[in-house]
Amino acid sequence: MSVLKIKKLRDDAKIPFRATDGSAGMDLYACIDEAVEIMPHEIRVIPTGIAIELESADYVAYIYARSGLAIKNGIAPANCVGVIDSDYRGEICVGLLNQTEKAFTVNPEERIAQMVISPVILPTIEVVDELSNTQRGAGGFGSTGKK
């Protein structure tokens, strides 16, 4: 992918960027006029003031938690990972969940999530009667052991 088109929907929207050359994600910012309080176990949708255009259906934008916000404050995307499809042109908003017992305040222009652009593999679907055998087989959660 060579180009990610970003449209500012509000003059005060901040364009996402990578904090370091090694960063995979671009920080997304709250585009709000005043602070928003997220009460314990509450979900609030925070707008970013931007829309994007991915180059083709071969790409997707994923919205992930900012690790510092999630680990230090218990604030993370409510849907764990947001998916921005290549044909979506609306505003990117982040549903934040307060997983703690105390209120948290999101301030204007605060970094609230990170966006990662990734390739999409669009396989041909083949319906079969049997799948190949493996050592694990249908063993589910915890079937490979604790260590």
mmCIF file with all atom_site columns, C-alpha atoms in Angstrom:
data_model
loop_
_atom_site.group_PDB
_atom_site.id
_atom_site.type_symbol
_atom_site.label_atom_id
_atom_site.label_alt_id
_atom_site.label_comp_id
_atom_site.label_asym_id
_atom_site.label_entity_id
_atom_site.label_seq_id
_atom_site.pdbx_PDB_ins_code
_atom_site.Cartn_x
_atom_site.Cartn_y
_atom_site.Cartn_z
_atom_site.occupancy
_atom_site.B_iso_or_equiv
_atom_site.pdbx_formal_charge
_atom_site.auth_seq_id
_atom_site.auth_comp_id
_atom_site.auth_asym_id
_atom_site.auth_atom_id
_atom_site.pdbx_PDB_model_num
ATOM 1   C CA . MET A 1 1   ? 0.000   0.000   0.000  1.00 0.00 ? 1   MET A CA 1
ATOM 2   C CA . SER A 1 2   ? 1.451   3.327   -0.931 1.00 0.00 ? 2   SER A CA 1
ATOM 3   C CA . VAL A 1 3   ? -1.252  5.864   -0.039 1.00 0.00 ? 3   VAL A CA 1
ATOM 4   C CA . LEU A 1 4   ? -3.791  6.235   2.771  1.00 0.00 ? 4   LEU A CA 1
ATOM 5   C CA . LYS A 1 5   ? -6.167  9.087   2.022  1.00 0.00 ? 5   LYS A CA 1
ATOM 6   C CA . ILE A 1 6   ? -7.405  10.919  5.118  1.00 0.00 ? 6   ILE A CA 1
ATOM 7   C CA . LYS A 1 7   ? -10.196 13.483  5.111  1.00 0.00 ? 7   LYS A CA 1
ATOM 8   C CA . LYS A 1 8   ? -10.590 15.892  8.007  1.00 0.00 ? 8   LYS A CA 1
ATOM 9   C CA . LEU A 1 9   ? -14.283 16.127  8.840  1.00 0.00 ? 9   LEU A CA 1
ATOM 10  C CA . ARG A 1 10  ? -13.675 18.890  11.370 1.00 0.00 ? 10  ARG A CA 1
ATOM 11  C CA . ASP A 1 11  ? -11.045 21.629  11.332 1.00 0.00 ? 11  ASP A CA 1
ATOM 12  C CA . ASP A 1 12  ? -9.780  20.619  14.788 1.00 0.00 ? 12  ASP A CA 1
ATOM 13  C CA . ALA A 1 13  ? -9.292  16.939  13.859 1.00 0.00 ? 13  ALA A CA 1
ATOM 14  C CA . LYS A 1 14  ? -5.745  15.664  14.254 1.00 0.00 ? 14  LYS A CA 1
ATOM 15  C CA . ILE A 1 15  ? -4.235  13.561  11.497 1.00 0.00 ? 15  ILE A CA 1
ATOM 16  C CA . PRO A 1 16  ? -3.049  10.174  12.822 1.00 0.00 ? 16  PRO A CA 1
ATOM 17  C CA . PHE A 1 17  ? 0.660   9.463   12.709 1.00 0.00 ? 17  PHE A CA 1
ATOM 18  C CA . ARG A 1 18  ? 3.209   6.884   13.807 1.00 0.00 ? 18  ARG A CA 1
ATOM 19  C CA . ALA A 1 19  ? 5.001   7.962   16.991 1.00 0.00 ? 19  ALA A CA 1
ATOM 20  C CA . THR A 1 20  ? 8.264   6.261   15.969 1.00 0.00 ? 20  THR A CA 1
ATOM 21  C CA . ASP A 1 21  ? 9.739   4.745   12.814 1.00 0.00 ? 21  ASP A CA 1
ATOM 22  C CA . GLY A 1 22  ? 9.175   1.301   14.355 1.00 0.00 ? 22  GLY A CA 1
ATOM 23  C CA . SER A 1 23  ? 5.505   1.875   15.209 1.00 0.00 ? 23  SER A CA 1
ATOM 24  C CA . ALA A 1 24  ? 3.040   -0.306  13.328 1.00 0.00 ? 24  ALA A CA 1
ATOM 25  C CA . GLY A 1 25  ? 0.060   1.746   14.454 1.00 0.00 ? 25  GLY A CA 1
ATOM 26  C CA . MET A 1 26  ? -0.905  5.377   13.996 1.00 0.00 ? 26  MET A CA 1
ATOM 27  C CA . ASP A 1 27  ? -2.364  7.150   17.010 1.00 0.00 ? 27  ASP A CA 1
ATOM 28  C CA . LEU A 1 28  ? -5.989  8.272   16.756 1.00 0.00 ? 28  LEU A CA 1
ATOM 29  C CA . TYR A 1 29  ? -7.116  11.373  18.649 1.00 0.00 ? 29  TYR A CA 1
ATOM 30  C CA . ALA A 1 30  ? -10.367 12.341  20.335 1.00 0.00 ? 30  ALA A CA 1
ATOM 31  C CA . CYS A 1 31  ? -12.030 15.091  18.290 1.00 0.00 ? 31  CYS A CA 1
ATOM 32  C CA . ILE A 1 32  ? -14.352 16.457  20.960 1.00 0.00 ? 32  ILE A CA 1
ATOM 33  C CA . ASP A 1 33  ? -15.195 20.002  22.058 1.00 0.00 ? 33  ASP A CA 1
ATOM 34  C CA . GLU A 1 34  ? -15.070 19.229  25.772 1.00 0.00 ? 34  GLU A CA 1
ATOM 35  C CA . ALA A 1 35  ? -13.951 16.436  28.072 1.00 0.00 ? 35  ALA A CA 1
ATOM 36  C CA . VAL A 1 36  ? -16.055 13.264  28.088 1.00 0.00 ? 36  VAL A CA 1
ATOM 37  C CA . GLU A 1 37  ? -16.368 11.250  31.283 1.00 0.00 ? 37  GLU A CA 1
ATOM 38  C CA . ILE A 1 38  ? -16.667 7.486   30.963 1.00 0.00 ? 38  ILE A CA 1
ATOM 39  C CA . MET A 1 39  ? -18.245 6.017   34.063 1.00 0.00 ? 39  MET A CA 1
ATOM 40  C CA . PRO A 1 40  ? -17.260 2.568   35.420 1.00 0.00 ? 40  PRO A CA 1
ATOM 41  C CA . HIS A 1 41  ? -18.263 -0.215  33.003 1.00 0.00 ? 41  HIS A CA 1
ATOM 42  C CA . GLU A 1 42  ? -19.731 2.343   30.599 1.00 0.00 ? 42  GLU A CA 1
ATOM 43  C CA . ILE A 1 43  ? -19.125 2.544   26.855 1.00 0.00 ? 43  ILE A CA 1
ATOM 44  C CA . ARG A 1 44  ? -18.818 5.950   25.182 1.00 0.00 ? 44  ARG A CA 1
ATOM 45  C CA . VAL A 1 45  ? -18.331 6.525   21.463 1.00 0.00 ? 45  VAL A CA 1
ATOM 46  C CA . ILE A 1 46  ? -15.563 9.036   20.833 1.00 0.00 ? 46  ILE A CA 1
ATOM 47  C CA . PRO A 1 47  ? -15.283 10.647  17.370 1.00 0.00 ? 47  PRO A CA 1
ATOM 48  C CA . THR A 1 48  ? -11.905 11.209  15.713 1.00 0.00 ? 48  THR A CA 1
ATOM 49  C CA . GLY A 1 49  ? -13.028 13.809  13.174 1.00 0.00 ? 49  GLY A CA 1
ATOM 50  C CA . ILE A 1 50  ? -11.476 11.891  10.275 1.00 0.00 ? 50  ILE A CA 1
ATOM 51  C CA . ALA A 1 51  ? -12.526 9.508   7.521  1.00 0.00 ? 51  ALA A CA 1
ATOM 52  C CA . ILE A 1 52  ? -10.170 7.372   5.459  1.00 0.00 ? 52  ILE A CA 1
ATOM 53  C CA . GLU A 1 53  ? -9.973  5.800   2.025  1.00 0.00 ? 53  GLU A CA 1
ATOM 54  C CA . LEU A 1 54  ? -8.002  2.599   1.747  1.00 0.00 ? 54  LEU A CA 1
ATOM 55  C CA . GLU A 1 55  ? -6.348  1.960   -1.589 1.00 0.00 ? 55  GLU A CA 1
ATOM 56  C CA . SER A 1 56  ? -8.386  -1.173  -2.399 1.00 0.00 ? 56  SER A CA 1
ATOM 57  C CA . ALA A 1 57  ? -10.288 -4.120  -0.937 1.00 0.00 ? 57  ALA A CA 1
ATOM 58  C CA . ASP A 1 58  ? -6.867  -5.719  -0.470 1.00 0.00 ? 58  ASP A CA 1
ATOM 59  C CA . TYR A 1 59  ? -6.444  -3.632  2.722  1.00 0.00 ? 59  TYR A CA 1
ATOM 60  C CA . VAL A 1 60  ? -8.237  -3.120  6.024  1.00 0.00 ? 60  VAL A CA 1
ATOM 61  C CA . ALA A 1 61  ? -7.741  -0.702  8.902  1.00 0.00 ? 61  ALA A CA 1
ATOM 62  C CA . TYR A 1 62  ? -7.822  -2.218  12.382 1.00 0.00 ? 62  TYR A CA 1
ATOM 63  C CA . ILE A 1 63  ? -8.485  -0.112  15.469 1.00 0.00 ? 63  ILE A CA 1
ATOM 64  C CA . TYR A 1 64  ? -6.625  -1.387  18.529 1.00 0.00 ? 64  TYR A CA 1
ATOM 65  C CA . ALA A 1 65  ? -6.233  -0.228  22.111 1.00 0.00 ? 65  ALA A CA 1
ATOM 66  C CA . ARG A 1 66  ? -3.360  2.027   23.063 1.00 0.00 ? 66  ARG A CA 1
ATOM 67  C CA . SER A 1 67  ? -1.508  -0.225  25.460 1.00 0.00 ? 67  SER A CA 1
ATOM 68  C CA . GLY A 1 68  ? -0.775  2.542   27.969 1.00 0.00 ? 68  GLY A CA 1
ATOM 69  C CA . LEU A 1 69  ? -4.413  3.610   28.131 1.00 0.00 ? 69  LEU A CA 1
ATOM 70  C CA . ALA A 1 70  ? -5.609  0.017   28.495 1.00 0.00 ? 70  ALA A CA 1
ATOM 71  C CA . ILE A 1 71  ? -3.002  -1.254  30.964 1.00 0.00 ? 71  ILE A CA 1
ATOM 72  C CA . LYS A 1 72  ? -2.643  1.852   33.128 1.00 0.00 ? 72  LYS A CA 1
ATOM 73  C CA . ASN A 1 73  ? -6.284  3.005   33.062 1.00 0.00 ? 73  ASN A CA 1
ATOM 74  C CA . GLY A 1 74  ? -8.444  0.056   31.971 1.00 0.00 ? 74  GLY A CA 1
ATOM 75  C CA . ILE A 1 75  ? -9.767  1.960   28.924 1.00 0.00 ? 75  ILE A CA 1
ATOM 76  C CA . ALA A 1 76  ? -9.921  -0.017  25.678 1.00 0.00 ? 76  ALA A CA 1
ATOM 77  C CA . PRO A 1 77  ? -12.096 -0.366  22.582 1.00 0.00 ? 77  PRO A CA 1
ATOM 78  C CA . ALA A 1 78  ? -15.409 -1.971  23.555 1.00 0.00 ? 78  ALA A CA 1
ATOM 79  C CA . ASN A 1 79  ? -15.310 -4.326  20.584 1.00 0.00 ? 79  ASN A CA 1
ATOM 80  C CA . CYS A 1 80  ? -11.671 -5.296  21.289 1.00 0.00 ? 80  CYS A CA 1
ATOM 81  C CA . VAL A 1 81  ? -10.620 -4.644  17.686 1.00 0.00 ? 81  VAL A CA 1
ATOM 82  C CA . GLY A 1 82  ? -12.454 -2.337  15.312 1.00 0.00 ? 82  GLY A CA 1
ATOM 83  C CA . VAL A 1 83  ? -12.521 -3.161  11.616 1.00 0.00 ? 83  VAL A CA 1
ATOM 84  C CA . ILE A 1 84  ? -12.674 -0.377  9.029  1.00 0.00 ? 84  ILE A CA 1
ATOM 85  C CA . ASP A 1 85  ? -13.520 -1.961  5.686  1.00 0.00 ? 85  ASP A CA 1
ATOM 86  C CA . SER A 1 86  ? -12.136 -0.579  2.446  1.00 0.00 ? 86  SER A CA 1
ATOM 87  C CA . ASP A 1 87  ? -15.550 0.681   1.295  1.00 0.00 ? 87  ASP A CA 1
ATOM 88  C CA . TYR A 1 88  ? -16.379 2.646   4.482  1.00 0.00 ? 88  TYR A CA 1
ATOM 89  C CA . ARG A 1 89  ? -16.144 6.427   4.088  1.00 0.00 ? 89  ARG A CA 1
ATOM 90  C CA . GLY A 1 90  ? -17.751 7.636   7.307  1.00 0.00 ? 90  GLY A CA 1
ATOM 91  C CA . GLU A 1 91  ? -16.136 9.087   10.392 1.00 0.00 ? 91  GLU A CA 1
ATOM 92  C CA . ILE A 1 92  ? -13.907 6.788   12.398 1.00 0.00 ? 92  ILE A CA 1
ATOM 93  C CA . CYS A 1 93  ? -15.295 6.641   15.922 1.00 0.00 ? 93  CYS A CA 1
ATOM 94  C CA . VAL A 1 94  ? -13.942 4.562   18.786 1.00 0.00 ? 94  VAL A CA 1
ATOM 95  C CA . GLY A 1 95  ? -16.237 2.936   21.321 1.00 0.00 ? 95  GLY A CA 1
ATOM 96  C CA . LEU A 1 96  ? -14.252 3.043   24.555 1.00 0.00 ? 96  LEU A CA 1
ATOM 97  C CA . LEU A 1 97  ? -15.093 0.787   27.493 1.00 0.00 ? 97  LEU A CA 1
ATOM 98  C CA . ASN A 1 98  ? -14.132 1.715   31.040 1.00 0.00 ? 98  ASN A CA 1
ATOM 99  C CA . GLN A 1 99  ? -13.273 -1.641  32.607 1.00 0.00 ? 99  GLN A CA 1
ATOM 100 C CA . THR A 1 100 ? -12.571 -0.172  36.058 1.00 0.00 ? 100 THR A CA 1
ATOM 101 C CA . GLU A 1 101 ? -14.500 0.930   39.126 1.00 0.00 ? 101 GLU A CA 1
ATOM 102 C CA . LYS A 1 102 ? -13.609 4.615   38.732 1.00 0.00 ? 102 LYS A CA 1
ATOM 103 C CA . ALA A 1 103 ? -14.610 7.252   36.200 1.00 0.00 ? 103 ALA A CA 1
ATOM 104 C CA . PHE A 1 104 ? -12.150 8.175   33.446 1.00 0.00 ? 104 PHE A CA 1
ATOM 105 C CA . THR A 1 105 ? -12.019 11.446  31.531 1.00 0.00 ? 105 THR A CA 1
ATOM 106 C CA . VAL A 1 106 ? -11.162 11.650  27.833 1.00 0.00 ? 106 VAL A CA 1
ATOM 107 C CA . ASN A 1 107 ? -9.885  15.105  26.956 1.00 0.00 ? 107 ASN A CA 1
ATOM 108 C CA . PRO A 1 108 ? -9.955  16.845  23.565 1.00 0.00 ? 108 PRO A CA 1
ATOM 109 C CA . GLU A 1 109 ? -7.052  15.771  21.333 1.00 0.00 ? 109 GLU A CA 1
ATOM 110 C CA . GLU A 1 110 ? -6.155  12.883  23.655 1.00 0.00 ? 110 GLU A CA 1
ATOM 111 C CA . ARG A 1 111 ? -4.777  9.759   21.983 1.00 0.00 ? 111 ARG A CA 1
ATOM 112 C CA . ILE A 1 112 ? -7.539  7.150   22.330 1.00 0.00 ? 112 ILE A CA 1
ATOM 113 C CA . ALA A 1 113 ? -6.603  4.231   20.068 1.00 0.00 ? 113 ALA A CA 1
ATOM 114 C CA . GLN A 1 114 ? -4.246  3.185   17.331 1.00 0.00 ? 114 GLN A CA 1
ATOM 115 C CA . MET A 1 115 ? -4.957  2.293   13.723 1.00 0.00 ? 115 MET A CA 1
ATOM 116 C CA . VAL A 1 116 ? -3.023  -0.388  11.856 1.00 0.00 ? 116 VAL A CA 1
ATOM 117 C CA . ILE A 1 117 ? -3.362  -0.915  8.101  1.00 0.00 ? 117 ILE A CA 1
ATOM 118 C CA . SER A 1 118 ? -3.026  -4.559  7.050  1.00 0.00 ? 118 SER A CA 1
ATOM 119 C CA . PRO A 1 119 ? -3.391  -6.636  3.916  1.00 0.00 ? 119 PRO A CA 1
ATOM 120 C CA . VAL A 1 120 ? -6.508  -8.793  3.565  1.00 0.00 ? 120 VAL A CA 1
ATOM 121 C CA . ILE A 1 121 ? -6.461  -12.328 2.242  1.00 0.00 ? 121 ILE A CA 1
ATOM 122 C CA . LEU A 1 122 ? -9.675  -13.090 0.375  1.00 0.00 ? 122 LEU A CA 1
ATOM 123 C CA . PRO A 1 123 ? -9.654  -16.876 -0.074 1.00 0.00 ? 123 PRO A CA 1
ATOM 124 C CA . THR A 1 124 ? -11.932 -18.900 -2.273 1.00 0.00 ? 124 THR A CA 1
ATOM 125 C CA . ILE A 1 125 ? -14.375 -20.761 -0.015 1.00 0.00 ? 125 ILE A CA 1
ATOM 126 C CA . GLU A 1 126 ? -14.557 -24.526 -0.465 1.00 0.00 ? 126 GLU A CA 1
ATOM 127 C CA . VAL A 1 127 ? -17.160 -26.488 1.499  1.00 0.00 ? 127 VAL A CA 1
ATOM 128 C CA . VAL A 1 128 ? -15.852 -29.983 2.328  1.00 0.00 ? 128 VAL A CA 1
ATOM 129 C CA . ASP A 1 129 ? -17.094 -33.061 4.193  1.00 0.00 ? 129 ASP A CA 1
ATOM 130 C CA . GLU A 1 130 ? -13.799 -33.637 6.047  1.00 0.00 ? 130 GLU A CA 1
ATOM 131 C CA . LEU A 1 131 ? -10.796 -31.642 7.226  1.00 0.00 ? 131 LEU A CA 1
ATOM 132 C CA . SER A 1 132 ? -7.271  -33.024 7.467  1.00 0.00 ? 132 SER A CA 1
ATOM 133 C CA . ASN A 1 133 ? -6.147  -34.529 10.778 1.00 0.00 ? 133 ASN A CA 1
ATOM 134 C CA . THR A 1 134 ? -3.615  -32.816 13.054 1.00 0.00 ? 134 THR A CA 1
ATOM 135 C CA . GLN A 1 135 ? -2.007  -33.710 16.382 1.00 0.00 ? 135 GLN A CA 1
ATOM 136 C CA . ARG A 1 136 ? -4.293  -31.232 18.155 1.00 0.00 ? 136 ARG A CA 1
ATOM 137 C CA . GLY A 1 137 ? -7.434  -32.112 16.238 1.00 0.00 ? 137 GLY A CA 1
ATOM 138 C CA . ALA A 1 138 ? -10.569 -30.467 17.659 1.00 0.00 ? 138 ALA A CA 1
ATOM 139 C CA . GLY A 1 139 ? -8.937  -29.813 21.051 1.00 0.00 ? 139 GLY A CA 1
ATOM 140 C CA . GLY A 1 140 ? -10.187 -26.415 22.190 1.00 0.00 ? 140 GLY A CA 1
ATOM 141 C CA . PHE A 1 141 ? -9.309  -23.937 24.913 1.00 0.00 ? 141 PHE A CA 1
ATOM 142 C CA . GLY A 1 142 ? -6.387  -25.130 27.047 1.00 0.00 ? 142 GLY A CA 1
ATOM 143 C CA . SER A 1 143 ? -5.876  -28.293 25.026 1.00 0.00 ? 143 SER A CA 1
ATOM 144 C CA . THR A 1 144 ? -2.197  -27.559 24.370 1.00 0.00 ? 144 THR A CA 1
ATOM 145 C CA . GLY A 1 145 ? -1.316  -27.261 28.074 1.00 0.00 ? 145 GLY A CA 1
ATOM 146 C CA . LYS A 1 146 ? -0.330  -24.475 30.425 1.00 0.00 ? 146 LYS A CA 1
ATOM 147 C CA . LYS A 1 147 ? 3.341   -24.061 29.465 1.00 0.00 ? 147 LYS A CA 1
#
